[in-house]
Amino acid sequence: MITFPNAKINLGLNITEKRPDGYHNLETVFYPVPIEDALEIHVQNNCQLPAANGQVQKFSLHQAGLEITGNAADNLVVKAYLMLDKVFDLPPVDIHLYKHIPSGAGLGGGSSDAAFMLKLLNKRFELGLTTEKLEEYAAALGADCAFFINNMPTYAEGIGNLFSPITLSLKDYQILLVKPDIFVSTREAFSLIKPHKPEYSLKETIALPVSEWKERLVNDFEASVFPQYPAIGEIKDELYQKGAIYAAMSGSGSSVFGLFAPGTPLPEADFGKESFVFKGKMI
Ligand SMILES: C[C@@](CO)(OP(=O)(O)O)[C@H](O)COP(=O)(O)OP(=O)(O)OC[C@H]1O[C@@H](n2ccc(N)nc2=O)[C@H](O)[C@@H]1O
Ligand SMILES: Nc1ncnc2c1ncn2[C@@H]1O[C@H](COP(=O)(O)OP(=O)(O)O)[C@@H](O)[C@H]1O
């Protein structure tokens, strides 16, 4: 069985408070974008694979496409499998993951893979998990992971895990997204932030026409990430120069997206051969 985990972008991201547990309270709008990995599971009926420590391992992970740092055991799709295996004693599986979504991009690729793995296992093995229960499992795997269970435009607050649906459609807008060859660590990006209350209400701003977002919709990570990596800020400037109606960094970076008017041709631009570039229509 195969599924296609998609990426997200953040529309506005206000980091409002540092919490006693070290995490930060924030508010943001998550919006799905059609950049997709491919994730497949095959049930291995009688095959349990010996692991390095001599114990039986019930999964094997085959990866292709873009590289992911870390061991197989650290991969969020494996963590998602092991989480449900603990409760449901699942059959052994072969996992095939083809990465198109760049990592360290603020696109939530790892979180999406994990959430889609939970949904895939739920369906394949008829586990009967409700959306709420799937969100609960997902939240334990990453702050933004639960968003990908419903995968609809969402206002998020708390540590990015308390959701309310919003009415927002960017369908027919076009997106040009650039991820330079720069890895921004989410943890480090948070450590450089001075939390503060936003000047404009995010919920009110997002209800305005996209053409009014430029002056009001802010990603607080830009203030700390752009001085450290000026090349990322330059991409945002270039997207505006090329006619974007709204441009911003997504999450903690390093990808930057521009939204362009429906029906207009997307500009040609050279962001260097090391950059990942996606052009498409919003969903
Ligand atoms: C802040 C966002 C906005 O979209 O950044 P991006 O990952 O998209 O860039 C996400 O919510 C991130 O979610 P996610 O990437 O799942 O974060 P986690 O793995 O849970 O946390 C990574 C690290 O970031 C810090 N962290 C994360 C979330 C939060 N609200 N406060 C924090 O301080 C913590 O130091 C944590 O150890
Ligand atoms: N399936 C996965 N895909 C991508 N990254 C993963 C995955 N599983 C674990 N990771 C780890 O998560 C880190 C963050 O990746 P990702 O969630 O894609 O980026 P971001 O948090 O910037 O949106 C990566 O550096 C990688 O080590």
Coordinates of C-alpha atoms in Angstrom, one line a residue, residues 1-277:
M1 CA 0.0 0.0 0.0
I2 CA 1.3 3.4 -0.9
T3 CA 0.7 7.0 0.2
F4 CA 2.1 10.4 -0.7
P5 CA 3.0 12.6 2.3
N6 CA 2.9 16.2 1.4
A7 CA 4.8 19.2 2.7
K8 CA 3.3 22.3 4.5
I9 CA 4.2 26.0 4.6
N10 CA 3.7 28.4 7.5
L11 CA 1.6 31.5 6.8
G12 CA 2.8 33.8 9.6
L13 CA 4.6 32.5 12.6
N14 CA 4.6 34.5 15.9
I15 CA 6.7 33.1 18.7
T16 CA 5.0 34.6 21.7
E17 CA 6.5 33.1 24.8
K18 CA 9.3 30.8 26.2
R19 CA 7.8 28.1 28.4
P20 CA 9.2 26.6 31.6
D21 CA 9.7 23.3 29.8
G22 CA 12.1 25.0 27.3
Y23 CA 9.6 24.9 24.4
H24 CA 8.0 28.0 23.0
N25 CA 4.4 29.0 22.6
L26 CA 3.7 30.2 19.1
E27 CA 0.9 30.8 16.7
T28 CA 0.9 30.0 13.0
V29 CA -1.2 28.9 10.1
F30 CA -0.2 25.6 8.5
Y31 CA -1.2 25.2 4.8
P32 CA -0.5 22.0 2.8
V33 CA 1.6 22.2 -0.4
P34 CA 1.8 19.6 -3.2
I35 CA 5.5 18.7 -2.8
E36 CA 5.3 15.0 -2.0
D37 CA 7.3 12.0 -0.7
A38 CA 6.2 8.5 -1.6
L39 CA 5.8 6.0 1.3
E40 CA 5.0 2.4 0.8
I41 CA 4.7 -0.6 3.1
H42 CA 4.8 -4.3 2.2
V43 CA 3.7 -6.9 4.7
Q44 CA 6.4 -9.5 5.3
N45 CA 4.4 -12.5 6.3
N46 CA 7.0 -14.9 7.7
C47 CA 10.1 -12.8 7.7
Q48 CA 11.5 -11.2 10.8
L49 CA 14.8 -9.6 10.2
P50 CA 17.7 -10.0 12.7
A51 CA 18.9 -6.7 14.0
A52 CA 22.5 -5.7 14.8
N53 CA 21.9 -6.4 18.5
G54 CA 20.8 -10.0 17.8
Q55 CA 17.1 -9.2 18.5
V56 CA 14.4 -9.7 15.9
Q57 CA 13.6 -6.5 14.0
K58 CA 10.1 -6.3 12.5
F59 CA 10.8 -3.6 9.9
S60 CA 13.3 -2.8 7.2
L61 CA 13.6 0.7 5.8
H62 CA 14.6 1.3 2.2
Q63 CA 15.3 4.9 1.3
A64 CA 15.8 6.7 -2.0
G65 CA 15.7 10.2 -3.3
L66 CA 17.0 13.0 -1.2
E67 CA 19.3 12.0 1.6
I68 CA 18.2 12.0 5.3
T69 CA 20.7 12.4 8.1
G70 CA 20.6 9.8 10.9
N71 CA 20.1 6.1 11.3
A72 CA 17.0 4.1 10.2
A73 CA 16.0 3.8 13.8
D74 CA 15.8 7.6 14.0
N75 CA 13.6 7.9 11.0
L76 CA 10.2 9.2 11.9
V77 CA 8.4 6.6 9.8
V78 CA 10.1 3.9 11.8
K79 CA 9.2 5.7 15.1
A80 CA 5.6 5.8 13.9
Y81 CA 5.6 2.1 13.1
L82 CA 7.2 1.1 16.4
M83 CA 4.8 3.3 18.3
L84 CA 1.8 1.4 16.9
D85 CA 3.6 -1.9 17.0
K86 CA 3.9 -1.5 20.7
V87 CA 0.2 -1.3 21.1
F88 CA -1.1 -3.5 18.3
D89 CA 1.8 -6.0 17.7
L90 CA 1.8 -5.4 14.0
P91 CA 3.0 -7.8 11.3
P92 CA 6.6 -7.1 10.1
V93 CA 6.8 -4.7 7.2
D94 CA 9.2 -3.5 4.6
I95 CA 9.1 0.3 4.4
H96 CA 10.0 2.1 1.2
L97 CA 10.5 5.9 1.5
Y98 CA 11.3 8.1 -1.5
K99 CA 12.2 11.6 -0.4
H100 CA 11.4 14.6 -2.5
I101 CA 10.7 17.0 0.3
P102 CA 14.0 18.5 1.4
S103 CA 14.8 18.2 5.2
G104 CA 15.7 21.1 7.4
A105 CA 13.5 23.2 5.2
G106 CA 10.7 24.2 7.4
L107 CA 8.4 22.1 5.2
G108 CA 7.6 19.5 7.8
G109 CA 8.6 16.6 5.6
G110 CA 9.7 14.2 8.4
S111 CA 6.5 15.0 10.4
S112 CA 4.4 14.4 7.3
D113 CA 6.0 11.1 6.7
A114 CA 5.3 10.1 10.3
A115 CA 1.7 11.2 10.2
F116 CA 1.0 9.5 6.9
M117 CA 2.7 6.3 8.2
L118 CA 0.2 6.3 11.1
K119 CA -2.7 6.7 8.7
L120 CA -1.3 4.0 6.4
L121 CA -0.9 1.5 9.2
N122 CA -4.3 2.3 10.5
K123 CA -5.8 1.6 7.1
R124 CA -3.7 -1.4 6.1
F125 CA -4.2 -3.3 9.4
E126 CA -7.7 -2.0 10.1
L127 CA -6.7 -0.7 13.5
G128 CA -9.9 1.4 13.9
L129 CA -8.0 4.5 15.2
T130 CA -10.1 7.7 15.1
T131 CA -8.7 11.0 13.7
E132 CA -8.4 12.2 17.3
K133 CA -6.4 9.1 18.4
L134 CA -4.2 9.4 15.3
E135 CA -3.5 13.1 16.2
E136 CA -2.6 12.0 19.7
Y137 CA 0.0 9.5 18.4
A138 CA 1.3 12.0 15.9
A139 CA 1.7 14.8 18.5
A140 CA 4.1 12.5 20.4
L141 CA 6.3 12.3 17.4
G142 CA 6.8 16.0 16.7
A143 CA 5.2 19.4 17.4
D144 CA 3.7 19.9 14.0
C145 CA 3.1 16.2 13.1
A146 CA -0.5 16.1 14.1
F147 CA -1.4 18.8 11.5
F148 CA -0.8 16.2 8.7
I149 CA -3.5 13.8 10.0
N150 CA -6.3 16.2 8.8
N151 CA -4.0 18.0 6.4
M152 CA -6.3 21.0 6.0
P153 CA -5.5 24.7 6.5
T154 CA -5.1 25.0 10.2
Y155 CA -4.5 27.7 12.8
A156 CA -2.1 26.3 15.4
E157 CA -1.2 27.6 18.8
G158 CA 0.4 26.2 22.0
I159 CA 3.7 24.6 21.0
G160 CA 2.2 24.3 17.5
N161 CA 0.0 21.4 18.5
L162 CA -3.4 23.0 19.4
F163 CA -5.4 23.3 16.3
S164 CA -8.5 25.0 15.0
P165 CA -9.6 24.8 11.4
I166 CA -9.7 28.0 9.4
T167 CA -11.6 29.0 6.3
L168 CA -8.8 29.9 3.8
S169 CA -8.3 28.8 0.2
L170 CA -5.3 29.6 -1.8
K171 CA -6.4 27.3 -4.6
D172 CA -5.4 28.6 -8.0
Y173 CA -2.6 30.7 -6.5
Q174 CA 0.8 29.6 -7.7
I175 CA 3.8 28.9 -5.6
L176 CA 7.5 29.2 -6.3
L177 CA 9.4 27.6 -3.4
V178 CA 13.2 27.7 -3.1
K179 CA 15.2 25.7 -0.6
P180 CA 18.9 26.8 -0.7
D181 CA 21.6 24.4 0.3
I182 CA 21.5 25.6 3.9
F183 CA 20.3 23.5 6.8
V184 CA 18.7 25.5 9.6
S185 CA 18.3 23.5 12.9
T186 CA 14.8 24.2 14.4
R187 CA 16.2 23.9 17.9
E188 CA 18.9 26.4 17.2
A189 CA 16.5 28.8 15.4
F190 CA 14.3 28.9 18.5
S191 CA 17.3 29.5 20.8
L192 CA 18.0 32.8 18.9
I193 CA 14.5 34.2 19.2
K194 CA 13.3 36.8 21.7
P195 CA 9.6 35.9 22.1
H196 CA 7.1 38.8 21.9
K197 CA 3.4 39.5 21.3
P198 CA 2.6 40.2 17.6
E199 CA 1.8 43.6 16.3
Y200 CA -1.1 42.3 14.3
S201 CA -3.5 39.5 15.1
L202 CA -2.6 36.5 12.9
K203 CA -6.2 35.3 12.7
E204 CA -7.4 38.7 11.5
T205 CA -4.5 39.2 9.0
I206 CA -5.1 35.8 7.4
A207 CA -8.7 36.8 6.7
L208 CA -7.5 39.8 4.6
P209 CA -6.7 39.5 0.9
V210 CA -3.3 38.0 0.2
S211 CA -2.2 41.4 -1.3
E212 CA -2.4 42.9 2.2
W213 CA -0.3 40.2 3.9
K214 CA 3.1 41.7 3.0
E215 CA 2.9 44.4 5.7
R216 CA 1.3 42.4 8.4
L217 CA 2.0 38.7 8.2
V218 CA 5.4 38.0 9.9
N219 CA 7.5 34.9 10.4
D220 CA 9.5 35.7 13.6
F221 CA 12.2 33.3 12.6
E222 CA 13.3 35.6 9.7
A223 CA 14.7 38.2 12.2
S224 CA 17.1 35.6 13.6
V225 CA 17.8 33.4 10.6
F226 CA 18.3 36.1 7.9
P227 CA 21.2 37.9 9.6
Q228 CA 22.9 34.5 10.1
Y229 CA 22.2 33.3 6.6
P230 CA 21.8 36.4 4.3
A231 CA 21.3 34.2 1.3
I232 CA 17.9 33.1 2.6
G233 CA 16.7 36.7 3.0
E234 CA 18.0 37.5 -0.5
I235 CA 15.7 34.8 -2.0
K236 CA 12.7 36.4 -0.3
D237 CA 13.7 39.8 -1.8
E238 CA 14.1 38.3 -5.2
L239 CA 10.7 36.6 -5.1
Y240 CA 9.1 40.0 -4.4
Q241 CA 11.2 41.6 -7.2
K242 CA 9.8 38.9 -9.5
G243 CA 6.2 39.7 -8.7
A244 CA 5.2 37.6 -5.7
I245 CA 2.1 38.9 -3.9
Y246 CA 3.4 37.5 -0.7
A247 CA 6.8 35.9 0.1
A248 CA 8.1 34.5 3.4
M249 CA 10.4 31.9 4.9
S250 CA 8.5 28.7 5.9
G251 CA 8.8 27.6 9.6
S252 CA 12.4 27.8 10.9
G253 CA 13.7 27.8 7.3
S254 CA 15.6 27.4 5.1
S255 CA 12.9 27.3 2.4
V256 CA 11.3 30.5 1.2
F257 CA 8.1 30.6 -0.9
G258 CA 6.4 33.2 -3.0
L259 CA 2.7 33.2 -3.8
F260 CA 1.9 34.5 -7.3
A261 CA -1.4 35.5 -8.8
P262 CA -3.6 32.8 -10.3
G263 CA -3.1 32.5 -14.1
T264 CA 0.1 34.5 -14.4
P265 CA 3.2 32.7 -15.7
L266 CA 5.7 32.0 -12.9
P267 CA 9.0 33.9 -13.4
E268 CA 12.2 32.3 -14.6
A269 CA 14.9 32.6 -12.0
D270 CA 18.2 31.0 -11.3
F271 CA 18.7 30.2 -7.6
G272 CA 21.9 28.2 -8.2
K273 CA 22.2 24.5 -9.0
E274 CA 22.4 23.5 -5.4
S275 CA 19.0 24.8 -4.6
F276 CA 15.8 22.8 -4.6
V277 CA 13.1 24.7 -6.6

